[in-house]
Short mmCIF file of C-alpha atoms in Angstrom, two decimals:
data_model
loop_
_atom_site.label_atom_id
_atom_site.label_comp_id
_atom_site.label_asym_id
_atom_site.label_seq_id
_atom_site.Cartn_x
_atom_site.Cartn_y
_atom_site.Cartn_z
CA MET A 11 -18.67 15.95 12.96
CA ASN A 12 -18.77 19.19 10.79
CA PRO A 13 -16.78 18.69 8.04
CA ALA A 14 -16.77 22.04 6.86
CA GLN A 15 -15.20 23.31 10.06
CA TRP A 16 -11.92 21.31 9.41
CA GLN A 17 -10.92 23.02 6.07
CA ILE A 18 -9.42 26.18 5.94
CA ALA A 19 -9.39 29.07 2.90
CA PRO A 20 -6.25 28.93 1.19
CA GLN A 21 -5.31 32.51 2.16
CA ASP A 22 -5.94 31.90 5.87
CA ALA A 23 -3.49 29.06 5.56
CA GLU A 24 -0.76 30.65 4.08
CA GLY A 25 -0.92 33.69 6.67
CA HIS A 26 -0.23 30.78 9.41
CA LEU A 27 3.16 29.68 10.48
CA TRP A 28 1.90 25.82 11.14
CA ASP A 29 4.31 23.37 13.35
CA VAL A 30 3.71 20.77 10.65
CA ILE A 31 2.47 20.78 7.01
CA ILE A 32 1.74 17.12 5.90
CA VAL A 33 1.38 16.50 1.91
CA GLY A 34 -0.67 13.37 1.58
CA THR A 35 -3.43 11.99 3.91
CA GLY A 36 -2.49 7.94 3.49
CA ALA A 37 -1.54 5.44 5.92
CA GLY A 38 1.65 7.43 6.80
CA GLY A 39 0.54 10.86 6.41
CA SER A 40 -2.75 10.68 8.49
CA THR A 41 -0.90 8.88 11.27
CA ALA A 42 1.65 11.38 11.21
CA GLY A 43 -1.11 14.34 11.74
CA PHE A 44 -3.02 12.24 14.19
CA ASN A 45 -0.04 11.56 16.41
CA LEU A 46 1.56 15.23 16.44
CA ALA A 47 -2.06 17.03 16.67
CA ARG A 48 -2.68 14.74 19.54
CA LEU A 49 0.80 15.85 21.12
CA GLY A 50 -0.20 19.76 20.59
CA GLY A 51 1.08 20.80 17.19
CA SER A 52 -0.46 23.17 14.86
CA VAL A 53 -1.26 20.46 11.88
CA LEU A 54 -2.17 21.64 8.12
CA PHE A 55 -2.95 18.50 5.75
CA VAL A 56 -2.53 19.36 2.02
CA GLU A 57 -4.37 16.49 0.06
CA ARG A 58 -4.84 16.25 -3.61
CA GLY A 59 -8.27 14.54 -3.54
CA LYS A 60 -11.20 14.75 -1.33
CA LEU A 61 -12.99 14.17 1.98
CA LEU A 62 -14.18 11.09 0.74
CA HIS A 63 -16.52 10.15 3.36
CA TYR A 64 -18.23 13.20 3.50
CA ASP A 65 -18.32 14.60 -0.13
CA PRO A 66 -21.64 14.37 -1.74
CA ALA A 67 -20.21 13.70 -5.18
CA VAL A 68 -18.08 10.75 -4.13
CA ALA A 69 -19.50 7.13 -5.43
CA LYS A 70 -19.69 5.06 -2.21
CA GLY A 71 -19.74 1.09 -2.83
CA VAL A 72 -19.42 1.30 -6.70
CA GLN A 73 -16.96 -0.44 -8.76
CA PHE A 74 -14.37 1.92 -10.74
CA TYR A 75 -13.81 1.60 -14.46
CA TRP A 76 -10.74 3.72 -15.37
CA LYS A 77 -11.50 5.53 -18.54
CA ASP A 78 -9.05 8.42 -18.30
CA ASP A 79 -11.49 10.93 -16.69
CA PRO A 80 -9.80 12.73 -13.52
CA GLU A 81 -12.88 13.61 -11.79
CA THR A 82 -14.69 10.40 -12.28
CA ALA A 83 -11.24 8.82 -10.60
CA LEU A 84 -11.41 11.53 -8.18
CA ASN A 85 -15.03 10.70 -7.25
CA HIS A 86 -14.02 7.19 -6.66
CA GLY A 87 -11.20 7.77 -4.74
CA TRP A 88 -8.47 7.09 -6.94
CA TRP A 89 -5.50 9.33 -8.55
CA PRO A 90 -7.00 11.48 -11.53
CA ARG A 91 -3.73 10.99 -13.62
CA PRO A 92 -2.61 7.77 -15.64
CA VAL A 93 1.24 6.59 -14.60
CA TYR A 94 3.54 6.17 -17.38
CA GLN A 95 5.68 2.80 -17.55
CA ARG A 96 9.00 2.37 -19.85
CA GLU A 97 9.87 -1.27 -20.17
CA GLU A 98 13.40 -0.22 -20.66
CA GLU A 99 15.50 3.29 -19.84
CA GLY A 100 15.11 5.77 -22.57
CA GLY A 101 11.90 3.63 -23.95
CA ALA A 102 8.97 4.91 -24.87
CA ALA A 103 6.43 5.50 -21.92
CA ILE A 104 3.12 3.97 -22.08
CA PRO A 105 0.16 5.34 -19.91
CA ALA A 106 -1.45 2.94 -17.60
CA ARG A 107 -4.15 2.90 -14.54
CA PRO A 108 -2.50 4.03 -11.65
CA PRO A 109 -2.28 2.06 -8.76
CA ILE A 110 -2.64 5.12 -6.36
CA GLY A 111 -5.36 6.49 -3.90
CA SER A 112 -6.24 9.94 -3.88
CA GLY A 113 -8.23 11.67 -1.26
CA ALA A 114 -8.80 11.12 2.62
CA GLY A 115 -7.06 8.09 3.53
CA GLY A 116 -5.28 7.70 0.23
CA SER A 117 -4.86 4.20 -0.88
CA THR A 118 -5.95 2.65 2.62
CA ALA A 119 -9.76 3.94 1.62
CA GLN A 120 -9.81 1.27 -0.72
CA PHE A 121 -7.27 -1.20 0.67
CA GLY A 122 -8.44 -4.81 1.71
CA ALA A 123 -7.55 -3.46 5.15
CA VAL A 124 -4.85 -6.70 5.72
CA MET A 125 -2.27 -5.19 8.48
CA ASP A 126 0.27 -7.58 9.21
CA ARG A 127 3.89 -7.08 10.87
CA PHE A 128 6.97 -7.36 9.04
CA ARG A 129 8.84 -10.37 10.78
CA PRO A 130 12.20 -10.39 12.32
CA GLN A 131 13.84 -11.73 9.40
CA ASP A 132 13.17 -8.61 7.13
CA PHE A 133 15.08 -6.36 9.42
CA THR A 134 18.54 -8.44 8.36
CA PRO A 135 17.40 -8.76 4.38
CA ARG A 136 20.92 -8.98 2.78
CA ARG A 137 22.04 -12.40 4.48
CA PHE A 138 19.14 -14.05 2.32
CA PHE A 139 20.22 -12.89 -1.04
CA PRO A 140 23.72 -13.18 -0.76
CA ASP A 141 24.10 -14.15 -4.50
CA VAL A 142 22.13 -11.36 -5.78
CA ALA A 143 25.08 -8.83 -6.30
CA ASP A 144 23.25 -6.18 -8.49
CA ALA A 145 20.70 -5.59 -5.84
CA SER A 146 21.28 -2.92 -3.64
CA LEU A 147 20.11 -4.84 -0.30
CA PRO A 148 21.46 -3.39 3.22
CA GLU A 149 22.69 -5.53 5.14
CA ALA A 150 20.10 -4.39 7.81
CA TRP A 151 17.71 -1.50 8.70
CA PRO A 152 18.42 1.19 10.35
CA VAL A 153 16.14 0.51 13.10
CA SER A 154 15.59 -3.33 14.46
CA TYR A 155 12.53 -5.57 15.06
CA ALA A 156 13.06 -4.66 18.60
CA GLU A 157 13.09 -1.11 18.33
CA MET A 158 9.38 -1.44 16.33
CA LEU A 159 7.82 -3.63 18.50
CA PRO A 160 5.95 -0.74 20.69
CA PHE A 161 5.14 1.04 17.86
CA TYR A 162 3.50 -1.94 16.36
CA GLU A 163 1.42 -2.56 19.09
CA ARG A 164 0.35 0.79 19.09
CA ALA A 165 -0.33 0.54 15.35
CA GLU A 166 -2.70 -2.45 16.13
CA SER A 167 -4.62 -0.71 18.92
CA LEU A 168 -4.97 2.23 16.77
CA TYR A 169 -6.27 1.00 13.43
CA ARG A 170 -8.62 -1.99 15.73
CA VAL A 171 -6.77 -4.89 14.00
CA ARG A 172 -8.43 -8.09 14.21
CA GLY A 173 -7.23 -11.63 13.98
CA THR A 174 -5.22 -14.29 15.73
CA GLN A 175 -1.68 -15.03 16.38
CA ASP A 176 0.79 -16.76 13.68
CA PRO A 177 1.88 -19.73 15.46
CA LEU A 178 5.33 -19.57 13.99
CA ALA A 179 5.81 -16.13 15.41
CA PRO A 180 3.51 -15.51 18.07
CA THR A 181 3.97 -11.82 19.46
CA GLY A 182 1.66 -11.85 22.39
CA SER A 183 -0.22 -8.66 21.01
CA ARG A 184 -3.87 -7.94 21.87
CA LEU A 185 -5.40 -8.16 18.77
CA LEU A 186 -9.32 -7.63 18.80
CA GLU A 187 -11.51 -10.87 18.42
CA PRO A 188 -11.85 -11.73 14.43
CA SER A 189 -15.43 -12.46 13.11
CA PRO A 190 -16.98 -15.74 13.59
CA ALA A 191 -15.48 -18.33 10.99
CA SER A 192 -17.71 -19.52 8.46
CA ASP A 193 -18.40 -23.55 7.49
CA ARG A 194 -15.85 -22.95 4.49
CA GLU A 195 -13.20 -21.24 6.47
CA LEU A 196 -13.33 -23.68 9.33
CA ALA A 197 -12.83 -26.59 6.46
CA VAL A 198 -10.04 -24.45 4.67
CA PHE A 199 -8.42 -23.92 8.05
CA ALA A 200 -8.43 -27.42 9.11
CA ALA A 201 -7.41 -28.99 5.72
CA LEU A 202 -4.17 -26.53 5.81
CA GLN A 203 -3.45 -27.70 9.61
CA GLY A 204 -3.94 -31.38 8.19
CA ALA A 205 -1.02 -30.57 5.58
CA GLY A 206 1.13 -29.78 8.37
CA LEU A 207 0.84 -25.97 7.73
CA ASN A 208 0.23 -23.08 10.13
CA PRO A 209 -2.80 -21.12 9.26
CA TYR A 210 -4.09 -18.06 11.82
CA ARG A 211 -7.07 -15.75 11.30
CA ILE A 212 -5.47 -12.71 9.05
CA HIS A 213 -4.70 -9.40 10.62
CA VAL A 214 -7.58 -7.14 9.27
CA ALA A 215 -8.55 -3.74 10.37
CA SER A 216 -12.02 -3.90 9.88
CA GLU A 217 -15.17 -4.17 11.97
CA ARG A 218 -17.06 -6.57 10.08
CA LEU A 219 -20.58 -5.14 10.19
CA PRO A 220 -23.84 -7.45 9.47
CA GLY A 221 -23.82 -7.73 5.81
CA CYS A 222 -20.07 -6.37 5.07
CA ALA A 223 -19.36 -6.85 1.24
CA GLY A 224 -15.71 -5.93 2.07
CA CYS A 225 -15.88 -3.25 -0.84
CA PRO A 226 -12.62 -4.10 -2.65
CA GLY A 227 -11.40 -1.19 -4.83
CA MET A 228 -14.30 0.94 -3.56
CA ILE A 229 -15.27 3.46 -0.85
CA CYS A 230 -16.78 1.68 2.09
CA PRO A 231 -20.76 3.30 2.33
CA ARG A 232 -20.54 2.52 6.33
CA ALA A 233 -18.25 2.29 9.34
CA CYS A 234 -16.44 -1.17 7.87
CA ARG A 235 -12.95 -0.26 6.77
CA ASN A 236 -10.66 1.14 9.20
CA ASP A 237 -8.91 3.47 6.81
CA ALA A 238 -6.59 5.78 7.69
CA ALA A 239 -9.14 8.57 7.28
CA ARG A 240 -11.29 7.23 9.68
CA MET A 241 -8.74 6.18 12.51
CA CYS A 242 -6.60 9.01 12.27
CA LEU A 243 -7.22 11.87 9.76
CA TYR A 244 -10.81 12.87 10.90
CA PRO A 245 -9.87 12.50 14.82
CA ALA A 246 -6.95 14.66 13.95
CA LEU A 247 -9.37 17.28 12.27
CA GLU A 248 -12.22 16.93 14.99
CA ARG A 249 -10.46 16.67 18.30
CA TYR A 250 -7.04 17.98 17.94
CA GLY A 251 -7.59 20.92 15.71
CA ALA A 252 -5.91 19.97 12.88
CA LYS A 253 -6.93 21.97 9.44
CA ILE A 254 -7.07 20.31 6.12
CA LEU A 255 -7.04 21.81 2.39
CA PRO A 256 -8.74 18.96 0.27
CA THR A 257 -8.34 19.33 -3.66
CA CYS A 258 -5.26 21.15 -3.30
CA ARG A 259 -2.10 19.98 -5.35
CA ALA A 260 1.47 20.49 -3.99
CA ILE A 261 3.58 21.83 -6.72
CA ARG A 262 7.21 21.66 -4.96
CA PHE A 263 9.21 22.58 -1.91
CA GLU A 264 11.48 25.87 -1.93
CA GLU A 265 14.52 25.41 0.40
CA ASN A 266 17.19 27.65 1.97
CA GLY A 267 20.32 26.77 3.74
CA ARG A 268 19.11 23.38 5.04
CA THR A 269 15.64 24.50 5.42
CA VAL A 270 12.23 24.06 3.48
CA GLU A 271 10.59 27.26 4.37
CA ARG A 272 7.44 26.95 1.82
CA VAL A 273 5.49 24.34 -0.17
CA ILE A 274 3.99 25.84 -3.05
CA CYS A 275 0.29 24.62 -3.74
CA GLU A 276 -2.64 25.15 -6.19
CA THR A 277 -6.49 24.69 -5.63
CA ASN A 278 -9.12 26.21 -8.38
CA GLY A 279 -6.59 27.56 -10.46
CA ARG A 280 -4.76 29.59 -7.55
CA ARG A 281 -1.37 29.42 -6.41
CA PHE A 282 -0.03 30.24 -3.14
CA ALA A 283 3.17 29.40 -0.27
CA LEU A 284 2.54 27.63 2.79
CA ARG A 285 5.10 28.32 5.76
CA ALA A 286 5.62 25.48 8.67
CA ARG A 287 8.50 24.72 10.92
CA VAL A 288 8.53 21.07 9.97
CA PHE A 289 7.43 19.45 6.50
CA ILE A 290 6.30 15.68 6.01
CA LEU A 291 6.06 14.36 3.03
CA ALA A 292 3.39 11.03 2.50
CA ALA A 293 2.23 10.76 -1.13
CA ASN A 294 2.68 7.83 -1.78
CA ALA A 295 6.24 6.22 -3.22
CA PHE A 296 5.48 6.87 -6.66
CA LEU A 297 4.42 10.66 -6.24
CA THR A 298 6.65 11.54 -3.46
CA PRO A 299 10.16 11.21 -5.40
CA ALA A 300 8.64 12.90 -8.06
CA LEU A 301 7.73 16.28 -5.86
CA LEU A 302 11.18 16.07 -4.89
CA GLN A 303 12.55 16.12 -8.25
CA ARG A 304 10.51 18.86 -9.17
CA SER A 305 11.41 20.98 -6.37
CA ALA A 306 15.07 20.77 -7.88
CA ASN A 307 17.22 24.04 -7.32
CA GLU A 308 20.81 25.39 -7.43
CA ARG A 309 22.09 23.58 -4.55
CA PHE A 310 19.88 20.53 -5.79
CA PRO A 311 19.93 20.11 -9.64
CA ASP A 312 18.63 16.71 -9.37
CA GLY A 313 16.05 16.93 -7.06
CA LEU A 314 15.62 18.18 -3.28
CA ALA A 315 17.29 16.01 -0.62
CA ASN A 316 18.87 14.15 -3.70
CA SER A 317 22.70 14.45 -3.24
CA SER A 318 23.10 10.79 -3.04
CA GLY A 319 21.43 10.24 -6.44
CA LEU A 320 18.95 8.31 -5.22
CA VAL A 321 15.42 9.82 -4.76
CA GLY A 322 13.21 7.82 -7.07
CA ARG A 323 15.27 4.71 -7.32
CA ASN A 324 15.20 1.32 -5.74
CA LEU A 325 11.59 0.84 -6.78
CA MET A 326 10.02 -2.22 -5.64
CA MET A 327 6.15 -3.36 -5.80
CA HIS A 328 5.85 -7.18 -4.88
CA ALA A 329 4.90 -10.05 -6.43
CA THR A 330 1.78 -11.46 -6.29
CA ASN A 331 0.97 -14.97 -7.38
CA HIS A 332 -3.08 -15.86 -7.02
CA LEU A 333 -3.95 -19.40 -6.86
CA PHE A 334 -7.56 -20.91 -6.82
CA ALA A 335 -7.90 -24.26 -4.34
CA ARG A 336 -11.11 -26.49 -3.79
CA LEU A 337 -11.07 -28.94 -0.80
CA LYS A 338 -11.23 -32.29 -2.09
CA GLY A 339 -14.41 -33.97 -1.29
CA ALA A 340 -15.67 -30.57 0.06
CA ALA A 341 -19.42 -30.45 0.47
CA ALA A 342 -21.71 -27.84 -1.72
CA ALA A 343 -23.47 -26.62 1.59
CA LEU A 344 -20.09 -25.32 2.87
CA GLY A 345 -20.87 -21.98 1.10
CA PHE A 346 -18.77 -19.49 -0.92
CA ASN A 347 -17.44 -16.84 1.38
CA LEU A 348 -15.20 -16.58 4.16
CA ASN A 349 -16.23 -14.53 6.92
CA HIS A 350 -12.60 -13.17 8.47
CA GLY A 351 -10.00 -14.67 5.68
CA LEU A 352 -6.71 -16.48 6.42
CA SER A 353 -2.75 -16.48 6.54
CA LEU A 354 0.24 -18.45 6.62
CA ASN A 355 4.15 -17.94 6.42
CA ASP A 356 5.56 -21.56 6.15
CA PHE A 357 7.15 -20.37 2.84
CA TYR A 358 8.14 -16.80 4.22
CA VAL A 359 11.83 -18.42 4.31
CA ASP A 360 12.00 -21.53 2.49
CA GLY A 361 15.31 -23.43 2.96
CA GLY A 362 17.30 -20.35 3.17
CA THR A 363 15.22 -18.88 0.10
CA LYS A 364 13.11 -15.62 1.02
CA LEU A 365 9.41 -15.95 -0.54
CA GLY A 366 6.66 -14.13 1.78
CA ASN A 367 3.28 -14.53 2.96
CA ILE A 368 -0.09 -16.37 1.57
CA HIS A 369 -3.23 -15.33 2.34
CA ALA A 370 -6.98 -15.52 1.86
CA HIS A 371 -9.03 -12.52 1.66
CA PRO A 372 -12.89 -12.75 3.16
CA ARG A 373 -14.31 -12.70 -0.36
CA ALA A 374 -12.68 -12.95 -3.91
CA THR A 375 -12.94 -9.64 -5.79
CA ARG A 376 -14.78 -9.10 -9.32
CA ASP A 377 -11.18 -9.16 -11.08
CA GLU A 378 -9.98 -12.42 -9.61
CA LEU A 379 -13.20 -14.14 -10.91
CA MET A 380 -13.07 -12.21 -14.14
CA ARG A 381 -9.51 -13.75 -14.51
CA PHE A 382 -10.53 -17.23 -13.34
CA LEU A 383 -13.42 -17.30 -15.15
CA VAL A 384 -11.87 -16.42 -18.94
CA GLN A 385 -8.30 -18.60 -18.32
CA TYR A 386 -10.48 -21.35 -17.06
CA TYR A 387 -14.03 -21.33 -18.56
CA LEU A 388 -14.31 -19.32 -21.78
CA GLN A 389 -10.82 -20.01 -22.98
CA SER A 390 -9.89 -23.37 -21.69
CA GLY A 391 -12.93 -25.17 -21.25
CA GLY A 392 -11.41 -25.75 -17.42
CA SER A 393 -7.84 -26.99 -18.58
CA GLY A 394 -5.89 -23.89 -17.50
CA GLY A 395 -4.87 -22.59 -20.83
CA SER A 396 -2.73 -19.49 -21.77
CA GLY A 397 -4.38 -17.54 -24.03
CA SER A 398 -4.31 -13.70 -24.59
CA ARG A 399 -6.88 -12.43 -22.09
CA LYS A 400 -6.65 -8.49 -23.64
CA TRP A 401 -10.41 -8.78 -25.34
CA VAL A 402 -11.86 -8.36 -21.63
CA ALA A 403 -10.86 -4.86 -21.61
CA HIS A 404 -13.15 -3.58 -24.45
CA LEU A 405 -16.42 -5.29 -22.75
CA PRO A 406 -19.20 -2.88 -21.72
CA GLY A 407 -19.45 -2.79 -18.11
CA SER A 408 -23.20 -4.21 -18.20
CA VAL A 409 -21.56 -7.30 -19.77
CA LEU A 410 -18.63 -7.81 -17.49
CA ARG A 411 -20.91 -7.49 -14.61
CA MET A 412 -23.21 -10.68 -16.42
CA ILE A 413 -19.90 -12.71 -16.73
CA THR A 414 -18.67 -11.89 -13.31
CA SER A 415 -21.81 -12.87 -11.78
CA MET A 416 -21.85 -16.24 -13.63
CA GLY A 417 -18.06 -16.44 -12.24
CA THR A 418 -19.22 -15.99 -8.84
CA PHE A 419 -21.51 -19.22 -9.52
CA LEU A 420 -18.89 -21.25 -11.42
CA CYS A 421 -16.44 -20.21 -8.57
CA ARG A 422 -18.37 -21.31 -5.34
CA PRO A 423 -16.15 -24.26 -4.73
CA TRP A 424 -12.73 -22.50 -4.84
CA THR A 425 -10.95 -20.49 -2.40
CA VAL A 426 -8.99 -17.90 -3.72
CA PHE A 427 -5.16 -17.54 -2.55
CA ALA A 428 -3.05 -14.62 -2.98
CA ALA A 429 1.01 -14.99 -2.58
CA ILE A 430 3.00 -12.05 -1.98
CA VAL A 431 6.53 -12.27 -2.84
CA GLU A 432 9.34 -9.96 -1.95
CA ASP A 433 11.00 -7.60 -4.78
CA LEU A 434 14.27 -6.70 -4.29
CA PRO A 435 15.49 -3.26 -4.89
CA TYR A 436 17.88 -2.55 -7.93
CA PRO A 437 18.86 1.06 -8.60
CA GLY A 438 17.89 0.70 -12.82
CA ASN A 439 14.31 0.36 -11.45
CA TYR A 440 13.16 3.93 -10.59
CA VAL A 441 9.99 6.50 -10.60
CA ALA A 442 10.66 10.26 -12.31
CA ALA A 443 8.78 13.35 -12.45
CA LYS A 444 7.40 13.36 -16.27
CA ALA A 445 9.06 15.79 -18.41
CA GLY A 446 6.57 18.56 -19.43
CA SER A 447 4.12 17.90 -16.71
CA GLU A 448 4.09 19.28 -13.17
CA GLU A 449 1.77 16.11 -12.03
CA ASP A 450 2.34 13.37 -13.96
CA ILE A 451 4.94 10.31 -13.14
CA VAL A 452 6.82 7.78 -15.58
CA TYR A 453 8.29 4.85 -13.98
CA ALA A 454 10.63 2.26 -15.20
CA TYR A 455 10.95 -1.60 -14.07
CA ARG A 456 13.01 -4.16 -15.60
CA TYR A 457 11.57 -7.61 -13.97
CA PRO A 458 14.45 -9.73 -12.59
CA ASP A 459 14.82 -13.23 -13.22
CA GLU A 460 15.50 -14.13 -9.43
CA LEU A 461 11.92 -12.64 -8.64
CA ARG A 462 10.32 -14.98 -11.24
CA ARG A 463 11.81 -18.06 -9.84
CA ARG A 464 10.98 -17.40 -6.74
CA ALA A 465 7.29 -16.51 -7.50
CA ARG A 466 7.05 -19.75 -9.52
CA LEU A 467 8.82 -21.45 -6.44
CA MET A 468 6.14 -20.23 -4.15
CA CYS A 469 3.43 -21.37 -6.54
CA ASP A 470 5.11 -24.94 -6.47
CA ARG A 471 5.82 -24.99 -2.55
CA PHE A 472 2.34 -24.38 -1.92
CA LYS A 473 0.71 -26.80 -4.38
CA SER A 474 3.12 -29.62 -3.40
CA ALA A 475 2.32 -29.09 0.54
CA VAL A 476 -1.44 -28.94 0.08
CA ASP A 477 -2.09 -31.40 -2.76
CA GLN A 478 -3.63 -34.04 -0.13
CA PHE A 479 -6.20 -32.12 0.54
CA PHE A 480 -6.92 -29.36 -2.14
CA ASP A 481 -6.99 -29.32 -6.09
CA VAL A 482 -4.87 -26.19 -7.05
CA ARG A 483 -5.11 -24.00 -10.17
CA LEU A 484 -2.60 -21.27 -10.76
CA LEU A 485 -4.57 -18.11 -11.83
CA GLN A 486 -1.55 -15.75 -12.28
CA THR A 487 2.24 -15.81 -11.40
CA GLY A 488 4.62 -12.96 -10.27
CA ALA A 489 2.04 -9.95 -10.91
CA LEU A 490 3.52 -6.61 -10.16
CA ASN A 491 1.55 -5.14 -7.35
CA GLY A 492 1.42 -1.40 -7.58
CA THR A 493 -0.53 -1.08 -4.73
CA HIS A 494 2.69 -2.34 -2.76
CA VAL A 495 5.14 0.10 -4.18
CA CYS A 496 7.91 1.20 -1.74
CA GLY A 497 11.90 2.05 -1.56
CA THR A 498 12.09 5.11 -3.35
CA CYS A 499 13.58 7.29 -0.60
CA ARG A 500 15.18 4.67 1.47
CA PHE A 501 16.44 5.83 4.96
CA GLY A 502 19.85 4.52 6.23
CA ASP A 503 22.75 5.60 8.16
CA ASP A 504 25.12 6.40 5.29
CA PRO A 505 23.93 9.59 3.59
CA GLN A 506 25.65 8.35 0.15
CA ALA A 507 23.78 5.31 0.32
CA SER A 508 20.18 6.85 1.39
CA VAL A 509 17.64 9.61 1.34
CA LEU A 510 16.59 9.58 4.75
CA ASP A 511 18.25 9.32 8.55
CA ARG A 512 16.78 6.76 10.71
CA ASP A 513 14.32 9.26 12.06
CA ASN A 514 13.17 9.51 8.33
CA ARG A 515 14.31 12.96 7.69
CA ALA A 516 16.24 13.63 4.99
CA HIS A 517 19.81 13.61 5.16
CA ASP A 518 20.31 17.18 2.97
CA LEU A 519 17.56 19.21 5.04
CA ASP A 520 16.74 19.80 8.67
CA ASN A 521 13.21 19.93 8.56
CA LEU A 522 11.88 17.65 5.72
CA TYR A 523 10.72 13.89 6.64
CA VAL A 524 9.34 11.36 4.66
CA LEU A 525 6.74 8.98 6.02
CA ASP A 526 5.21 6.74 3.26
CA ALA A 527 6.54 3.59 1.97
CA SER A 528 9.08 5.27 -0.02
CA PHE A 529 11.60 5.01 3.25
CA PHE A 530 11.69 1.19 2.70
CA PRO A 531 15.31 -0.41 2.26
CA SER A 532 13.71 -3.60 1.17
CA SER A 533 9.85 -4.77 0.74
CA GLY A 534 9.79 -7.65 3.07
CA GLY A 535 7.30 -10.46 2.15
CA ILE A 536 3.81 -9.11 3.58
CA ASN A 537 1.62 -6.17 3.33
CA PRO A 538 3.18 -3.01 4.09
CA SER A 539 0.47 -0.83 5.92
CA LEU A 540 1.23 -1.74 9.15
CA THR A 541 4.87 -0.94 9.20
CA ILE A 542 3.88 2.16 7.37
CA VAL A 543 1.74 3.03 10.43
CA ALA A 544 4.26 2.01 12.92
CA ASN A 545 6.95 3.91 11.65
CA SER A 546 5.07 7.12 11.19
CA LEU A 547 4.52 6.75 14.97
CA ARG A 548 7.96 6.05 15.83
CA ALA A 549 9.42 9.17 13.99
CA THR A 550 6.61 11.65 14.98
CA ASP A 551 7.24 10.82 18.50
CA LYS A 552 10.75 12.08 17.63
CA ILE A 553 9.32 14.87 15.72
CA ALA A 554 6.87 16.08 18.63
CA GLN A 555 10.28 15.93 20.94
CA ARG A 556 11.91 18.37 18.45
CA LEU A 557 8.64 20.74 18.51
#
């Protein structure tokens, strides 16, 4: 491969009329470009970050500690600017580390590679929440689970997803064989089955090469993680003649008479305009609505494609519970790691209440071990006290590494479980372009009481179900998962109640599509990555017919 040949000079790019320009190279954007280039379209990617797998400045296999240094963030594959949070509308905006990837592959360059299908219940969300009147849940998605099935199968094949069938919802899909189970994994799996639950080997897009460390939150130094760049972006560039402008910032779209004519970009301080027949926006559900708002004009004073007033509204993020489970009477010789990981959906819908998925990743991350160590060993002698942990953020990196190494030893008997709890869309939860900035965003999120109750219920149900076989310690309940952000440009059939139509084209425009997680009208209770990819394949099949 020759990455230099994939890139194009800005002056050459602006002199060309492209079939498709794609802003963003995450799960939705890279998949879209691969499918369209494969089908013969001329494709140009515009990417804010770097070619992460080939740029010599990028740090691979190295943990990133956010210090508000833009270049360091880009060199680790993270968005270079803080995101600003308002606890209430009109309140102060507080900067925080962004949960957004930046560079080839977007957030998939660091993700845990879990790629599971939404379940049929996720496509008719309102029926599970008839009493939550202020949530803007639709009765149904504009596409059905049956319509998505062939695209789920294509997505699993494209990203080389490994795992076994979910006993509660077998699909018959041809998943690749997972890694051989470790002794710990076999014991945990058997104990869950003994508790009457239905575990399966987790669905992950990973090669699990010998010695694979998982690289959670880091750029993989080898070809283990099947991220969007490796599986789609680089093949589109290498095999099908697509081009890319890395370290290039999209600033705004310019529209005339229902047609987007140009996207204004900037690289190395130079601004220029790029033209295309079709524009695809896939910059992340935090950033996509902000770019549309910055593209406001006389016809769309509140933002491009925003006649509904919903661009940026209905922000969802999933709530995440972290639990540590120790097998009762387990031998120390079982070892620490799971080779592949496991998952279960026994509480996805519990007594008519929609909850979500529970899974165990192959390896605990440093952050999870840190929180466990602080809560159970340093603060409370293992009793699970609830004192403040803010002091940890001020420790030097060398001390953190020493403590987490100690935590790894202390936590050897424990398996880390994460529970994903469905978040609901509320119009008052939103993301917006930050005033006075061409790049920063601000979001407001009011944590709903109903989500807090369901997050707690998920923990209680899991603990009671496995009590005979596991000691369970609750580490964290209902933490918002910003890496699962979605819903901020929802699709639907009614232009007054949605931003996009069923094919992900903006209702207000003829040639603008949104193909990141912004399109979700509900968040489901499971990892969103596979649904983003499957929907991108579905929508770009339609776009290719148009071209």
